[in-house]
mmCIF file of C-alpha atoms in Angstrom:
data_model
loop_
_atom_site.group_PDB
_atom_site.id
_atom_site.type_symbol
_atom_site.label_atom_id
_atom_site.label_comp_id
_atom_site.label_asym_id
_atom_site.label_seq_id
_atom_site.Cartn_x
_atom_site.Cartn_y
_atom_site.Cartn_z
ATOM 1 C CA MET A 1240 0.005 0.066 0.332
ATOM 2 C CA ASN A 1241 1.325 3.301 -1.165
ATOM 3 C CA ALA A 1242 1.806 6.635 0.726
ATOM 4 C CA ASP A 1243 -1.188 7.975 -1.595
ATOM 5 C CA ALA A 1244 -3.514 5.207 -0.183
ATOM 6 C CA VAL A 1245 -3.120 5.871 3.686
ATOM 7 C CA ARG A 1246 -3.598 9.616 3.455
ATOM 8 C CA VAL A 1247 -7.015 8.482 1.260
ATOM 9 C CA LEU A 1248 -8.140 6.295 4.250
ATOM 10 C CA GLY A 1249 -7.253 9.448 6.402
ATOM 11 C CA ALA A 1250 -6.684 7.244 9.961
ATOM 12 C CA PRO A 1251 -3.976 5.352 11.233
ATOM 13 C CA LEU A 1252 -3.614 1.763 9.914
ATOM 14 C CA ARG A 1253 -3.408 -1.565 11.685
ATOM 15 C CA THR A 1254 -0.081 -3.457 11.978
ATOM 16 C CA ALA A 1255 -1.644 -5.900 8.960
ATOM 17 C CA TYR A 1256 -1.757 -3.637 6.722
ATOM 18 C CA MET A 1257 0.989 -1.312 6.969
ATOM 19 C CA PRO A 1258 3.924 -1.678 4.240
ATOM 20 C CA SER A 1259 6.337 -4.600 4.834
ATOM 21 C CA VAL A 1260 9.630 -5.870 3.290
ATOM 22 C CA LEU A 1261 7.730 -9.437 4.102
ATOM 23 C CA ARG A 1262 5.322 -9.041 0.942
ATOM 24 C CA GLN A 1263 7.283 -8.108 -1.500
ATOM 25 C CA HIS A 1264 7.480 -11.296 -2.579
ATOM 26 C CA PRO A 1265 5.179 -14.417 -2.247
ATOM 27 C CA ILE A 1266 4.942 -16.707 0.820
ATOM 28 C CA ILE A 1267 3.665 -19.470 -0.451
ATOM 29 C CA CYS A 1268 4.327 -21.073 -4.389
ATOM 30 C CA VAL A 1269 4.870 -24.169 -5.760
ATOM 31 C CA LYS A 1270 7.681 -25.602 -6.303
ATOM 32 C CA HIS A 1271 9.268 -29.055 -8.414
ATOM 33 C CA ARG A 1272 5.542 -29.848 -6.965
ATOM 34 C CA HIS A 1273 6.044 -29.034 -3.103
ATOM 35 C CA LEU A 1274 4.132 -26.183 -1.419
ATOM 36 C CA ILE A 1275 6.761 -23.645 -0.349
ATOM 37 C CA TYR A 1276 6.420 -21.534 3.021
ATOM 38 C CA THR A 1277 8.303 -18.449 2.725
ATOM 39 C CA ALA A 1278 8.582 -16.874 6.324
ATOM 40 C CA PRO A 1279 10.741 -16.764 9.599
ATOM 41 C CA LEU A 1280 8.318 -19.389 11.393
ATOM 42 C CA PRO A 1281 6.498 -21.770 8.843
ATOM 43 C CA PRO A 1282 3.446 -22.941 10.709
ATOM 44 C CA LEU A 1283 1.749 -19.188 11.971
ATOM 45 C CA ILE A 1284 1.121 -19.852 7.995
ATOM 46 C CA MET A 1285 -1.132 -22.268 8.598
ATOM 47 C CA ASN A 1286 -2.507 -20.619 11.917
ATOM 48 C CA ARG A 1287 -3.129 -17.665 10.021
ATOM 49 C CA ALA A 1288 -5.372 -19.620 7.817
ATOM 50 C CA THR A 1289 -7.085 -21.282 10.275
ATOM 51 C CA SER A 1290 -7.856 -21.007 13.486
ATOM 52 C CA GLY A 1291 -6.849 -17.610 13.037
ATOM 53 C CA LEU A 1292 -9.571 -16.674 10.689
ATOM 54 C CA TYR A 1293 -11.374 -15.542 14.293
ATOM 55 C CA TYR A 1294 -10.122 -12.298 14.377
ATOM 56 C CA ASP A 1295 -11.689 -11.476 10.979
ATOM 57 C CA ILE A 1296 -15.124 -12.825 11.459
ATOM 58 C CA LYS A 1297 -15.431 -11.386 15.215
ATOM 59 C CA GLN A 1298 -16.417 -8.519 14.743
ATOM 60 C CA GLY A 1299 -18.501 -9.696 11.829
ATOM 61 C CA PRO A 1300 -22.442 -10.312 11.586
ATOM 62 C CA THR A 1301 -24.221 -12.585 14.170
ATOM 63 C CA ARG A 1302 -24.971 -14.828 11.601
ATOM 64 C CA LEU A 1303 -21.364 -15.492 10.823
ATOM 65 C CA LEU A 1304 -20.454 -16.079 13.996
ATOM 66 C CA THR A 1305 -22.852 -18.418 14.667
ATOM 67 C CA GLU A 1306 -21.980 -20.319 11.683
ATOM 68 C CA ALA A 1307 -18.599 -20.306 12.724
ATOM 69 C CA ASN A 1308 -19.386 -21.575 16.555
ATOM 70 C CA ALA A 1309 -21.508 -24.430 14.745
ATOM 71 C CA ARG A 1310 -18.735 -25.445 12.759
ATOM 72 C CA PHE A 1311 -16.436 -25.820 15.720
ATOM 73 C CA GLU A 1312 -19.039 -27.705 17.541
ATOM 74 C CA ASP A 1313 -19.479 -30.258 14.041
ATOM 75 C CA TYR A 1314 -15.906 -30.520 13.889
ATOM 76 C CA ILE A 1315 -15.059 -31.430 17.934
ATOM 77 C CA ARG A 1316 -17.869 -34.265 17.238
ATOM 78 C CA LYS A 1317 -16.157 -35.462 14.263
ATOM 79 C CA LEU A 1318 -12.434 -35.313 15.590
ATOM 80 C CA VAL A 1319 -13.535 -37.378 18.653
ATOM 81 C CA VAL A 1320 -15.041 -40.581 16.278
ATOM 82 C CA ALA A 1321 -12.186 -40.728 14.281
ATOM 83 C CA TYR A 1322 -9.309 -40.885 16.743
ATOM 84 C CA HIS A 1323 -11.578 -42.943 18.862
ATOM 85 C CA PRO A 1324 -14.426 -45.057 16.481
ATOM 86 C CA ARG A 1325 -15.784 -46.664 20.066
ATOM 87 C CA PHE A 1326 -17.157 -43.274 21.030
ATOM 88 C CA HIS A 1327 -19.972 -42.059 20.133
ATOM 89 C CA ALA A 1328 -20.263 -38.029 19.466
ATOM 90 C CA LEU A 1329 -23.543 -36.882 20.116
ATOM 91 C CA LYS A 1330 -24.955 -33.190 19.173
ATOM 92 C CA GLY A 1331 -28.057 -33.873 22.303
ATOM 93 C CA LEU A 1332 -31.589 -32.502 21.498
ATOM 94 C CA PRO A 1333 -33.119 -29.717 23.586
ATOM 95 C CA TYR A 1334 -34.678 -31.305 26.586
ATOM 96 C CA GLY A 1335 -36.693 -30.082 29.615
ATOM 97 C CA ARG A 1336 -40.481 -31.150 31.289
ATOM 98 C CA SER A 1337 -41.861 -28.273 29.101
ATOM 99 C CA LYS A 1338 -41.853 -26.949 25.624
ATOM 100 C CA ALA A 1339 -41.130 -23.223 26.844
ATOM 101 C CA THR A 1340 -38.382 -24.441 29.393
ATOM 102 C CA LEU A 1341 -36.233 -26.581 26.842
ATOM 103 C CA ILE A 1342 -32.413 -26.468 27.441
ATOM 104 C CA ASP A 1343 -29.459 -26.955 25.326
ATOM 105 C CA PRO A 1344 -27.340 -30.208 26.206
ATOM 106 C CA PRO A 1345 -23.560 -29.968 26.315
ATOM 107 C CA ASP A 1346 -22.492 -29.497 22.542
ATOM 108 C CA CYS A 1347 -20.554 -32.704 22.138
ATOM 109 C CA LEU A 1348 -21.549 -36.087 24.463
ATOM 110 C CA ILE A 1349 -19.409 -38.845 24.436
ATOM 111 C CA LYS A 1350 -20.802 -41.771 24.715
ATOM 112 C CA ASP A 1351 -19.007 -44.725 25.865
ATOM 113 C CA GLY A 1352 -21.215 -48.116 25.261
ATOM 114 C CA THR A 1353 -24.199 -47.355 27.091
ATOM 115 C CA GLU A 1354 -23.333 -44.142 28.637
ATOM 116 C CA ILE A 1355 -22.657 -40.525 28.422
ATOM 117 C CA THR A 1356 -18.772 -40.992 30.053
ATOM 118 C CA ALA A 1357 -17.963 -37.487 28.928
ATOM 119 C CA ALA A 1358 -19.366 -33.957 27.960
ATOM 120 C CA ILE A 1359 -17.586 -31.567 25.609
ATOM 121 C CA GLU A 1360 -19.118 -27.588 25.911
ATOM 122 C CA CYS A 1361 -17.477 -25.718 23.076
ATOM 123 C CA LYS A 1362 -16.120 -22.063 23.684
ATOM 124 C CA ALA A 1363 -15.378 -20.396 20.302
ATOM 125 C CA THR A 1364 -13.276 -18.014 22.119
ATOM 126 C CA LYS A 1365 -9.730 -16.690 21.736
ATOM 127 C CA LEU A 1366 -7.526 -14.153 23.723
ATOM 128 C CA THR A 1367 -6.912 -11.258 22.376
ATOM 129 C CA PHE A 1368 -3.325 -9.860 22.069
ATOM 130 C CA GLU A 1369 -3.697 -7.591 24.867
ATOM 131 C CA ALA A 1370 -5.101 -10.114 27.234
ATOM 132 C CA GLN A 1371 -2.408 -12.808 26.441
ATOM 133 C CA PHE A 1372 -0.213 -10.169 28.046
ATOM 134 C CA SER A 1373 -2.219 -7.961 30.709
ATOM 135 C CA ASP A 1374 -1.958 -8.414 34.207
ATOM 136 C CA ASN A 1375 -5.875 -9.114 34.972
ATOM 137 C CA PRO A 1376 -6.801 -11.372 31.216
ATOM 138 C CA THR A 1377 -10.355 -11.714 33.051
ATOM 139 C CA ILE A 1378 -10.819 -7.922 32.700
ATOM 140 C CA ALA A 1379 -8.890 -7.494 29.604
ATOM 141 C CA ALA A 1380 -10.649 -10.281 28.100
ATOM 142 C CA LYS A 1381 -13.900 -10.215 30.224
ATOM 143 C CA GLN A 1382 -16.562 -11.701 27.615
ATOM 144 C CA GLY A 1383 -14.489 -14.668 26.587
ATOM 145 C CA PHE A 1384 -13.940 -15.049 30.415
ATOM 146 C CA ASP A 1385 -17.591 -14.678 31.614
ATOM 147 C CA GLN A 1386 -18.475 -17.274 28.459
ATOM 148 C CA VAL A 1387 -15.458 -20.235 30.168
ATOM 149 C CA ALA A 1388 -17.350 -19.911 33.425
ATOM 150 C CA LYS A 1389 -20.762 -20.095 31.872
ATOM 151 C CA GLY A 1390 -19.453 -23.418 29.924
ATOM 152 C CA ILE A 1391 -18.285 -24.528 33.452
ATOM 153 C CA PHE A 1392 -22.087 -23.718 35.085
ATOM 154 C CA GLN A 1393 -23.919 -25.374 31.629
ATOM 155 C CA LEU A 1394 -22.135 -28.428 32.372
ATOM 156 C CA TRP A 1395 -23.001 -28.646 36.493
ATOM 157 C CA ARG A 1396 -26.414 -27.971 35.590
ATOM 158 C CA PHE A 1397 -26.391 -30.556 32.575
ATOM 159 C CA PHE A 1398 -24.998 -33.275 34.817
ATOM 160 C CA SER A 1399 -27.984 -32.046 38.255
ATOM 161 C CA HIS A 1400 -30.459 -32.478 34.997
ATOM 162 C CA ALA A 1401 -29.367 -35.965 34.488
ATOM 163 C CA ARG A 1402 -28.700 -37.311 37.861
ATOM 164 C CA ARG A 1403 -32.646 -35.784 38.532
ATOM 165 C CA GLY A 1404 -33.984 -37.182 35.323
ATOM 166 C CA ILE A 1405 -34.552 -33.775 33.789
ATOM 167 C CA TYR A 1406 -32.557 -35.121 30.986
ATOM 168 C CA SER A 1407 -33.551 -38.979 30.220
ATOM 169 C CA ALA A 1408 -32.173 -38.883 26.488
ATOM 170 C CA ASN A 1409 -28.854 -40.770 27.362
ATOM 171 C CA THR A 1410 -27.851 -42.329 30.497
ATOM 172 C CA VAL A 1411 -25.413 -40.095 32.219
ATOM 173 C CA SER A 1412 -22.558 -41.701 34.441
ATOM 174 C CA PRO A 1413 -22.623 -40.756 37.778
ATOM 175 C CA ALA A 1414 -18.401 -40.419 37.156
ATOM 176 C CA ALA A 1415 -18.687 -38.597 33.517
ATOM 177 C CA TYR A 1416 -16.011 -35.792 32.627
ATOM 178 C CA GLY A 1417 -16.648 -32.586 31.948
ATOM 179 C CA ILE A 1418 -14.435 -30.393 29.674
ATOM 180 C CA VAL A 1419 -14.749 -26.849 28.246
ATOM 181 C CA LEU A 1420 -13.378 -26.744 25.184
ATOM 182 C CA THR A 1421 -11.907 -23.380 23.635
ATOM 183 C CA MET A 1422 -9.998 -21.959 20.323
ATOM 184 C CA ASP A 1423 -7.196 -20.870 22.748
ATOM 185 C CA GLY A 1424 -4.793 -21.973 25.782
ATOM 186 C CA TRP A 1425 -6.434 -20.022 27.819
ATOM 187 C CA MET A 1426 -5.665 -22.280 31.267
ATOM 188 C CA GLN A 1427 -2.465 -23.235 30.042
ATOM 189 C CA MET A 1428 0.035 -22.207 33.183
ATOM 190 C CA ALA A 1429 -2.614 -20.621 34.661
ATOM 191 C CA THR A 1430 -4.511 -22.027 37.756
ATOM 192 C CA LYS A 1431 -5.020 -18.893 39.526
ATOM 193 C CA LEU A 1432 -7.413 -17.904 36.262
ATOM 194 C CA ARG A 1433 -8.814 -21.657 36.767
ATOM 195 C CA ARG A 1434 -9.984 -21.184 40.245
ATOM 196 C CA LEU A 1435 -11.565 -17.579 39.132
ATOM 197 C CA ALA A 1436 -13.735 -19.309 36.395
ATOM 198 C CA LEU A 1437 -14.710 -22.269 38.725
ATOM 199 C CA GLU A 1438 -15.697 -19.954 41.581
ATOM 200 C CA GLN A 1439 -17.186 -17.495 39.052
ATOM 201 C CA ALA A 1440 -19.378 -20.935 37.544
ATOM 202 C CA ARG A 1441 -20.421 -21.077 41.686
ATOM 203 C CA GLN A 1442 -22.013 -17.691 41.611
ATOM 204 C CA LEU A 1443 -23.741 -19.112 38.771
ATOM 205 C CA ALA A 1444 -25.245 -22.213 40.047
ATOM 206 C CA ALA A 1445 -26.367 -20.667 43.406
ATOM 207 C CA SER A 1446 -29.168 -18.915 41.440
ATOM 208 C CA ASP A 1447 -30.236 -22.984 40.932
ATOM 209 C CA PRO A 1448 -30.542 -24.529 44.314
ATOM 210 C CA ASP A 1449 -31.108 -28.189 42.909
ATOM 211 C CA ILE A 1450 -27.072 -28.049 42.008
ATOM 212 C CA ILE A 1451 -25.385 -29.839 44.993
ATOM 213 C CA GLU A 1452 -22.166 -30.537 45.228
ATOM 214 C CA ALA A 1453 -21.941 -34.016 43.296
ATOM 215 C CA ASP A 1454 -23.072 -31.923 40.234
ATOM 216 C CA MET A 1455 -19.911 -29.097 40.598
ATOM 217 C CA ARG A 1456 -17.101 -31.819 39.726
ATOM 218 C CA MET A 1457 -13.981 -30.754 38.705
ATOM 219 C CA VAL A 1458 -13.941 -29.727 35.150
ATOM 220 C CA ILE A 1459 -11.208 -29.842 32.530
ATOM 221 C CA PHE A 1460 -9.817 -26.876 30.654
ATOM 222 C CA ALA A 1461 -8.168 -27.860 27.013
ATOM 223 C CA SER A 1462 -7.800 -26.011 23.814
ATOM 224 C CA ILE A 1463 -8.720 -27.846 20.580
ATOM 225 C CA GLN A 1464 -5.267 -27.952 19.326
ATOM 226 C CA GLU A 1465 -4.101 -29.583 23.211
ATOM 227 C CA LEU A 1466 -7.195 -32.251 22.843
ATOM 228 C CA ASN A 1467 -6.540 -33.024 19.408
ATOM 229 C CA ASP A 1468 -2.499 -33.233 20.228
ATOM 230 C CA CYS A 1469 -3.765 -35.513 23.255
ATOM 231 C CA PHE A 1470 -5.782 -37.892 20.951
ATOM 232 C CA ALA A 1471 -2.812 -37.946 18.906
ATOM 233 C CA GLN A 1472 -0.583 -39.886 21.987
ATOM 234 C CA THR A 1473 -3.203 -41.713 23.637
ATOM 235 C CA GLU A 1474 -5.818 -44.796 22.911
ATOM 236 C CA THR A 1475 -9.239 -44.891 23.740
ATOM 237 C CA ASP A 1476 -8.551 -46.881 27.019
ATOM 238 C CA THR A 1477 -5.188 -44.328 28.023
ATOM 239 C CA PHE A 1478 -7.301 -41.321 27.093
ATOM 240 C CA MET A 1479 -9.938 -42.203 29.579
ATOM 241 C CA GLU A 1480 -7.201 -43.015 32.158
ATOM 242 C CA VAL A 1481 -5.501 -39.043 31.312
ATOM 243 C CA LEU A 1482 -9.255 -37.334 32.057
ATOM 244 C CA THR A 1483 -9.512 -39.334 35.296
ATOM 245 C CA HIS A 1484 -5.735 -38.291 36.026
ATOM 246 C CA ALA A 1485 -7.072 -34.759 34.586
ATOM 247 C CA VAL A 1486 -9.910 -34.063 37.581
ATOM 248 C CA ASN A 1487 -7.462 -35.421 40.232
ATOM 249 C CA GLU A 1488 -5.989 -32.618 42.877
ATOM 250 C CA LYS A 1489 -2.507 -33.506 42.495
ATOM 251 C CA TYR A 1490 -2.773 -32.572 39.208
ATOM 252 C CA GLU A 1491 -4.117 -29.378 39.637
ATOM 253 C CA GLY A 1492 -3.274 -26.872 36.925
ATOM 254 C CA TYR A 1493 -1.904 -29.810 34.822
ATOM 255 C CA GLY A 1494 -2.473 -30.042 30.898
ATOM 256 C CA LEU A 1495 -3.560 -32.788 29.217
ATOM 257 C CA LEU A 1496 -0.491 -32.969 27.129
ATOM 258 C CA GLU A 1497 1.783 -32.753 30.675
ATOM 259 C CA LEU A 1498 -0.589 -35.354 31.702
ATOM 260 C CA THR A 1499 0.058 -38.072 29.324
ATOM 261 C CA ARG A 1500 3.888 -37.591 29.942
ATOM 262 C CA GLU A 1501 3.588 -37.611 33.658
ATOM 263 C CA CYS A 1502 1.271 -40.032 34.201
ATOM 264 C CA GLY A 1503 3.160 -42.834 32.973
ATOM 265 C CA VAL A 1504 0.419 -44.109 30.393
ATOM 266 C CA PRO A 1505 1.662 -45.775 27.191
ATOM 267 C CA LEU A 1506 1.790 -43.387 23.930
ATOM 268 C CA VAL A 1507 1.495 -43.967 20.907
ATOM 269 C CA ARG A 1508 1.913 -41.703 17.710
ATOM 270 C CA ARG A 1509 -1.171 -41.326 15.511
ATOM 271 C CA ARG A 1510 -1.861 -39.677 11.920
ATOM 272 C CA PHE A 1511 -4.264 -36.979 11.844
ATOM 273 C CA PRO A 1512 -7.812 -38.596 10.479
ATOM 274 C CA LEU A 1513 -9.281 -36.488 8.850
ATOM 275 C CA ASP A 1514 -9.740 -35.456 5.502
ATOM 276 C CA VAL A 1515 -7.741 -32.040 5.551
ATOM 277 C CA GLY A 1516 -9.772 -31.416 1.877
ATOM 278 C CA GLU A 1517 -13.175 -31.533 4.017
ATOM 279 C CA ILE A 1518 -12.548 -29.559 6.360
ATOM 280 C CA LEU A 1519 -10.416 -26.542 4.895
ATOM 281 C CA PRO A 1520 -12.595 -26.201 1.085
ATOM 282 C CA TRP A 1521 -9.471 -24.432 -0.164
ATOM 283 C CA TRP A 1522 -7.296 -27.388 0.434
ATOM 284 C CA ASN A 1523 -7.510 -29.266 -2.332
ATOM 285 C CA LYS A 1524 -7.568 -26.554 -4.939
ATOM 286 C CA THR A 1525 -3.906 -26.716 -5.317
ATOM 287 C CA LYS A 1526 -2.815 -30.362 -6.912
ATOM 288 C CA ASN A 1527 0.049 -31.589 -8.725
ATOM 289 C CA PRO A 1528 -0.681 -33.888 -11.644
ATOM 290 C CA GLU A 1529 -1.453 -36.593 -9.735
ATOM 291 C CA ASN A 1530 -3.975 -34.952 -8.365
ATOM 292 C CA ARG A 1531 -2.951 -35.308 -4.881
ATOM 293 C CA PRO A 1532 -2.116 -32.078 -2.715
ATOM 294 C CA TYR A 1533 0.981 -31.065 -2.569
ATOM 295 C CA LEU A 1534 1.735 -31.206 1.161
#
């Protein structure tokens, strides 16, 4: 962008739109049937083209955010089943004692055999750059933090409703795990943040006297990347063992990846099980003469 264009806009430009030496040449090119990234940190290119798009749509219309959230939830259900075929990843239907007070269950109900053994509440939120380095991210990213606390409350409410028979579409194990899944690593290395989120969720739960202590069980916090990496290193039974450790006070503050290493569970290496072309529509548009993606 030249100086004339800057003057025409008549306002300070964001750094992303300022002239840069990195824009003098393409950062992605095809050479000898290989896709080549030209960047100091190549993984950031894929990050920008995938989860990094969140910042582009965050200020968009409500319908766009609604669609993005729905795609995030659908992706989680597909990922669970692809890594663990033994599981059924259910999108539960609204439930309740009357049509006027229907409640949505958690976004992904993991059914193992005849019981729901884990419930995942998806929160498609990301920390802003300022919040990541803020002394008080609960203030700097209040809207996102409130969503995380709400996710905890929603899981507790679901467990309460399952115990009381208000939710009866599937049998929910009394020991079912609750997982709050985000796009960012909100709670990594942040035990204080976890406790603040749990305390805020308790304040929300105080409005329903039928939610008892047994319903307000320890919740597991994870980012989608962290969950995927844990899936890629564990078999089904091992993954459930990791969740057992994750709700143990001994491992408070640990992430799922740290737990897979600290708890002595056997690790494996598993390839990403989904067709990337179905997730990223542009992925298969650049193919070599042999009709295979360049990567």
